[in-house]
mmCIF file of C-alpha atoms in Angstrom:
data_model
loop_
_atom_site.group_PDB
_atom_site.id
_atom_site.type_symbol
_atom_site.label_atom_id
_atom_site.label_comp_id
_atom_site.label_asym_id
_atom_site.label_seq_id
_atom_site.Cartn_x
_atom_site.Cartn_y
_atom_site.Cartn_z
ATOM 1 C CA SER F 28 102.450 100.276 110.854
ATOM 2 C CA ALA F 29 105.520 102.293 111.830
ATOM 3 C CA VAL F 30 107.266 104.622 109.392
ATOM 4 C CA ILE F 31 111.018 104.251 109.515
ATOM 5 C CA SER F 32 113.693 106.540 108.119
ATOM 6 C CA GLN F 33 117.418 105.932 107.793
ATOM 7 C CA LYS F 34 120.364 108.232 107.288
ATOM 8 C CA PRO F 35 122.437 108.243 105.172
ATOM 9 C CA SER F 36 120.662 106.580 102.274
ATOM 10 C CA ARG F 37 123.987 105.693 100.696
ATOM 11 C CA ASP F 38 127.685 106.298 101.204
ATOM 12 C CA ILE F 39 131.026 105.425 99.700
ATOM 13 C CA CYS F 40 133.726 104.937 102.309
ATOM 14 C CA GLN F 41 137.414 104.160 102.389
ATOM 15 C CA ARG F 42 138.595 100.926 103.920
ATOM 16 C CA GLY F 43 139.645 101.240 107.548
ATOM 17 C CA THR F 44 137.126 103.979 108.342
ATOM 18 C CA SER F 45 133.825 103.733 110.224
ATOM 19 C CA LEU F 46 130.289 104.764 109.331
ATOM 20 C CA THR F 47 127.363 105.323 111.671
ATOM 21 C CA ILE F 48 123.864 104.720 110.315
ATOM 22 C CA GLN F 49 120.885 106.288 112.029
ATOM 23 C CA CYS F 50 117.380 104.823 112.240
ATOM 24 C CA GLN F 51 114.369 106.860 113.352
ATOM 25 C CA VAL F 52 110.856 105.459 113.913
ATOM 26 C CA ASP F 53 107.804 107.716 113.928
ATOM 27 C CA SER F 54 106.301 106.014 116.984
ATOM 28 C CA GLN F 55 107.454 104.131 120.035
ATOM 29 C CA VAL F 56 108.176 100.514 119.224
ATOM 30 C CA THR F 57 108.951 97.489 121.314
ATOM 31 C CA MET F 58 111.850 96.144 119.332
ATOM 32 C CA MET F 59 114.331 97.380 116.741
ATOM 33 C CA PHE F 60 116.616 95.292 114.568
ATOM 34 C CA TRP F 61 119.515 95.688 112.170
ATOM 35 C CA TYR F 62 119.880 93.537 109.060
ATOM 36 C CA ARG F 63 122.405 93.259 106.275
ATOM 37 C CA GLN F 64 121.712 92.346 102.676
ATOM 38 C CA GLN F 65 124.854 91.529 100.759
ATOM 39 C CA PRO F 66 124.756 91.735 96.962
ATOM 40 C CA GLY F 67 122.488 89.069 95.500
ATOM 41 C CA GLN F 68 121.723 87.558 98.891
ATOM 42 C CA SER F 69 118.953 87.476 101.422
ATOM 43 C CA LEU F 70 118.516 89.557 104.557
ATOM 44 C CA THR F 71 120.629 88.478 107.516
ATOM 45 C CA LEU F 72 119.918 89.647 111.048
ATOM 46 C CA ILE F 73 122.923 91.371 112.619
ATOM 47 C CA ALA F 74 121.479 92.157 116.029
ATOM 48 C CA THR F 75 118.493 93.185 118.095
ATOM 49 C CA ALA F 76 118.867 96.707 119.454
ATOM 50 C CA ASN F 77 117.765 96.745 123.081
ATOM 51 C CA GLN F 78 116.642 99.997 124.646
ATOM 52 C CA GLY F 79 118.940 100.991 127.468
ATOM 53 C CA SER F 80 121.129 97.896 127.325
ATOM 54 C CA GLU F 81 123.623 96.123 125.098
ATOM 55 C CA ALA F 82 122.416 94.779 121.777
ATOM 56 C CA THR F 83 121.907 91.056 121.234
ATOM 57 C CA TYR F 84 124.132 89.888 118.383
ATOM 58 C CA GLU F 85 123.565 86.958 116.045
ATOM 59 C CA SER F 86 126.189 84.340 115.419
ATOM 60 C CA GLY F 87 128.960 85.741 113.266
ATOM 61 C CA PHE F 88 128.464 89.363 114.307
ATOM 62 C CA VAL F 89 130.350 91.049 117.144
ATOM 63 C CA ILE F 90 129.992 94.283 119.049
ATOM 64 C CA ASP F 91 133.484 95.522 118.203
ATOM 65 C CA LYS F 92 132.675 95.424 114.500
ATOM 66 C CA PHE F 93 129.027 96.524 114.679
ATOM 67 C CA PRO F 94 128.435 98.618 117.793
ATOM 68 C CA ILE F 95 124.761 99.476 118.229
ATOM 69 C CA SER F 96 123.022 102.036 120.376
ATOM 70 C CA ARG F 97 119.359 102.466 121.249
ATOM 71 C CA PRO F 98 118.962 105.353 123.660
ATOM 72 C CA ASN F 99 115.150 105.459 123.482
ATOM 73 C CA LEU F 100 112.109 103.712 121.994
ATOM 74 C CA THR F 101 112.254 105.457 118.612
ATOM 75 C CA PHE F 102 115.940 105.749 117.678
ATOM 76 C CA SER F 103 118.908 103.462 117.056
ATOM 77 C CA THR F 104 122.327 103.639 115.435
ATOM 78 C CA LEU F 105 124.533 100.998 113.851
ATOM 79 C CA THR F 106 128.233 101.634 113.322
ATOM 80 C CA VAL F 107 130.205 99.624 110.801
ATOM 81 C CA SER F 108 133.757 99.796 112.117
ATOM 82 C CA ASN F 109 137.129 99.399 110.429
ATOM 83 C CA MET F 110 135.434 98.766 107.116
ATOM 84 C CA SER F 111 136.670 96.466 104.374
ATOM 85 C CA PRO F 112 135.234 95.898 100.880
ATOM 86 C CA GLU F 113 133.430 92.815 102.252
ATOM 87 C CA ASP F 114 131.248 95.174 104.306
ATOM 88 C CA SER F 115 129.733 96.601 101.118
ATOM 89 C CA SER F 116 126.049 95.846 101.606
ATOM 90 C CA ILE F 117 122.652 97.318 102.181
ATOM 91 C CA TYR F 118 122.042 97.838 105.889
ATOM 92 C CA LEU F 119 118.424 97.836 106.994
ATOM 93 C CA CYS F 120 116.756 98.876 110.190
ATOM 94 C CA SER F 121 113.424 97.346 111.196
ATOM 95 C CA ALA F 122 110.960 97.790 114.027
ATOM 96 C CA ARG F 123 108.221 95.774 115.642
ATOM 97 C CA SER F 124 105.483 96.772 118.062
ATOM 98 C CA SER F 125 102.928 94.066 118.730
ATOM 99 C CA GLY F 126 102.609 90.973 116.582
ATOM 100 C CA TYR F 127 105.296 89.324 114.522
ATOM 101 C CA GLU F 128 105.385 91.806 111.664
ATOM 102 C CA GLN F 129 108.514 93.883 111.290
ATOM 103 C CA TYR F 130 108.527 97.107 109.317
ATOM 104 C CA PHE F 131 111.652 98.146 107.482
ATOM 105 C CA GLY F 132 113.414 101.362 106.698
ATOM 106 C CA PRO F 133 114.558 102.173 103.157
ATOM 107 C CA GLY F 134 118.073 100.907 103.805
ATOM 108 C CA THR F 135 121.563 102.371 103.623
ATOM 109 C CA ARG F 136 123.633 101.318 100.635
ATOM 110 C CA LEU F 137 127.276 101.163 101.689
ATOM 111 C CA THR F 138 130.183 100.798 99.287
ATOM 112 C CA VAL F 139 133.665 100.347 100.704
ATOM 113 C CA THR F 140 136.600 101.050 98.402
ATOM 114 C CA ASP L 9 122.220 75.948 107.051
ATOM 115 C CA GLN L 10 119.487 77.616 105.013
ATOM 116 C CA GLN L 11 116.339 77.092 107.067
ATOM 117 C CA VAL L 12 114.075 78.987 104.669
ATOM 118 C CA LYS L 13 114.443 78.341 100.960
ATOM 119 C CA GLN L 14 112.953 79.893 97.888
ATOM 120 C CA ASN L 15 114.117 77.630 95.111
ATOM 121 C CA SER L 16 112.995 79.801 92.227
ATOM 122 C CA PRO L 17 115.180 82.880 91.841
ATOM 123 C CA SER L 18 112.834 84.304 89.233
ATOM 124 C CA LEU L 19 109.282 84.012 87.911
ATOM 125 C CA SER L 20 107.678 85.654 84.904
ATOM 126 C CA VAL L 21 103.896 85.834 84.365
ATOM 127 C CA GLN L 22 101.469 87.672 82.146
ATOM 128 C CA GLU L 23 99.360 90.487 83.501
ATOM 129 C CA GLY L 24 96.001 89.220 84.740
ATOM 130 C CA ARG L 25 97.254 85.699 85.375
ATOM 131 C CA ILE L 26 98.056 84.074 88.700
ATOM 132 C CA SER L 27 101.531 84.342 90.234
ATOM 133 C CA ILE L 28 102.536 81.558 92.604
ATOM 134 C CA LEU L 29 105.649 82.000 94.695
ATOM 135 C CA ASN L 30 106.893 79.086 96.751
ATOM 136 C CA CYS L 31 108.843 78.746 99.965
ATOM 137 C CA ASP L 32 110.082 75.707 101.902
ATOM 138 C CA TYR L 33 111.394 75.544 105.427
ATOM 139 C CA THR L 34 113.216 72.961 107.511
ATOM 140 C CA ASN L 35 112.797 74.180 111.089
ATOM 141 C CA SER L 36 109.679 72.608 112.594
ATOM 142 C CA MET L 37 109.765 75.217 115.379
ATOM 143 C CA PHE L 38 108.757 77.997 112.991
ATOM 144 C CA ASP L 39 105.205 79.000 113.847
ATOM 145 C CA TYR L 40 104.650 82.246 111.978
ATOM 146 C CA PHE L 41 105.364 83.050 108.361
ATOM 147 C CA LEU L 42 105.472 86.320 106.473
ATOM 148 C CA TRP L 43 105.864 87.547 102.918
ATOM 149 C CA TYR L 44 107.625 90.772 102.036
ATOM 150 C CA LYS L 45 107.909 92.624 98.746
ATOM 151 C CA LYS L 46 111.003 94.634 97.883
ATOM 152 C CA TYR L 47 111.464 97.172 95.120
ATOM 153 C CA PRO L 48 114.976 98.269 94.131
ATOM 154 C CA ALA L 49 116.445 100.936 96.417
ATOM 155 C CA GLU L 50 113.647 100.474 98.959
ATOM 156 C CA GLY L 51 113.274 98.472 102.134
ATOM 157 C CA PRO L 52 111.094 95.344 102.241
ATOM 158 C CA THR L 53 107.372 96.003 102.611
ATOM 159 C CA PHE L 54 105.223 93.639 104.661
ATOM 160 C CA LEU L 55 102.548 91.963 102.528
ATOM 161 C CA ILE L 56 100.776 89.188 104.364
ATOM 162 C CA SER L 57 101.381 86.649 107.094
ATOM 163 C CA ILE L 58 100.030 83.381 108.430
ATOM 164 C CA SER L 59 100.147 81.615 111.744
ATOM 165 C CA SER L 60 100.942 77.912 111.865
ATOM 166 C CA ILE L 61 97.490 77.218 113.277
ATOM 167 C CA LYS L 62 95.960 78.223 109.952
ATOM 168 C CA ASP L 63 96.353 76.870 106.453
ATOM 169 C CA LYS L 64 95.189 79.906 104.511
ATOM 170 C CA ASN L 65 95.096 83.665 104.864
ATOM 171 C CA GLU L 66 93.683 86.031 102.284
ATOM 172 C CA ASP L 67 94.045 89.781 101.821
ATOM 173 C CA GLY L 68 92.660 91.196 98.605
ATOM 174 C CA ARG L 69 94.653 89.852 95.666
ATOM 175 C CA PHE L 70 97.117 88.081 97.960
ATOM 176 C CA THR L 71 96.592 84.653 99.524
ATOM 177 C CA VAL L 72 99.120 82.668 101.502
ATOM 178 C CA PHE L 73 98.765 78.903 101.884
ATOM 179 C CA LEU L 74 100.581 76.867 104.502
ATOM 180 C CA ASN L 75 101.152 73.109 104.364
ATOM 181 C CA LYS L 76 102.744 72.233 107.678
ATOM 182 C CA SER L 77 103.211 68.556 106.945
ATOM 183 C CA ALA L 78 105.196 69.435 103.832
ATOM 184 C CA LYS L 79 106.868 72.446 105.474
ATOM 185 C CA HIS L 80 105.806 74.482 102.491
ATOM 186 C CA LEU L 81 104.071 77.765 101.946
ATOM 187 C CA SER L 82 103.066 79.653 98.870
ATOM 188 C CA LEU L 83 101.923 83.143 97.955
ATOM 189 C CA HIS L 84 99.269 83.522 95.292
ATOM 190 C CA ILE L 85 98.694 86.839 93.561
ATOM 191 C CA VAL L 86 95.522 87.070 91.501
ATOM 192 C CA PRO L 87 95.267 88.877 89.193
ATOM 193 C CA SER L 88 98.894 89.824 88.714
ATOM 194 C CA GLN L 89 99.646 93.425 87.788
ATOM 195 C CA PRO L 90 102.815 95.005 86.349
ATOM 196 C CA GLY L 91 103.221 96.942 89.614
ATOM 197 C CA ASP L 92 103.657 93.623 91.395
ATOM 198 C CA SER L 93 107.040 93.201 89.727
ATOM 199 C CA ALA L 94 109.486 93.075 92.638
ATOM 200 C CA VAL L 95 111.552 90.669 94.718
ATOM 201 C CA TYR L 96 109.418 88.643 97.122
ATOM 202 C CA PHE L 97 110.910 87.312 100.346
ATOM 203 C CA CYS L 98 109.484 84.595 102.509
ATOM 204 C CA ALA L 99 110.322 84.869 106.228
ATOM 205 C CA ALA L 100 109.690 82.695 109.260
ATOM 206 C CA SER L 101 109.625 83.267 112.989
ATOM 207 C CA GLU L 102 110.103 80.839 115.835
ATOM 208 C CA GLY L 103 107.767 81.051 118.806
ATOM 209 C CA THR L 104 110.522 80.811 121.380
ATOM 210 C CA SER L 105 112.507 83.700 119.942
ATOM 211 C CA GLY L 106 109.392 85.641 119.159
ATOM 212 C CA SER L 107 111.171 88.201 117.090
ATOM 213 C CA ARG L 108 113.938 86.779 114.995
ATOM 214 C CA LEU L 109 112.968 86.539 111.331
ATOM 215 C CA THR L 110 114.749 84.094 109.056
ATOM 216 C CA PHE L 111 114.490 85.079 105.400
ATOM 217 C CA GLY L 112 114.602 83.099 102.191
ATOM 218 C CA GLU L 113 116.761 84.151 99.265
ATOM 219 C CA GLY L 114 113.953 85.902 97.430
ATOM 220 C CA THR L 115 112.163 85.414 94.103
ATOM 221 C CA GLN L 116 112.191 88.093 91.422
ATOM 222 C CA LEU L 117 108.663 88.348 90.022
ATOM 223 C CA THR L 118 108.191 90.010 86.659
ATOM 224 C CA VAL L 119 104.649 90.689 85.470
ATOM 225 C CA ASN L 120 104.553 91.416 81.757
ATOM 226 C CA PRO L 121 101.852 93.717 80.334
#
């Protein structure tokens, strides 16, 4: 299984600002994903990060709000733009090589004030 | 539209007894199911999975059962240990998408010594 790290682990941000979250995998993986877990809720897929091309966004999520980069097979970033208190969540990166199993990073806990 | 449901938000069992966590789904296109465990301030950890062509998969203390006709799966933990106390998420994947995981709301398991 892949080992995934995320930076920062937590942050408190002012509304209207942006935060970029980094995800690093210890081995090359086929696919990388970004999820959000709002307080008391389940995990919701934001987008699939595609290496060398634009991310594939799920319904309800748009590139202007959540721009994603994946420059290579082990690294991806998610930016939460123009933040509001409703963006306060845990943001999780995951990766998948072969098979259906996805392995998750520790998450980034974001609080927007 | 919640396609994967975990109707019990919490479950409490005694150490050494069996824990049974349940999950129902509505999308008949789901063909692969996974269970994840999540401790506070950590990312979800993959536990066990099952393909729709099987009705049971066992790994040590963990067994997952799948009833396709009822669109129901369950996770059995025997014997339960205090370290098993965590939130357990059921997730499902659709063959056509191959990657997208749909998660249930989670069940908080507490194993009492």
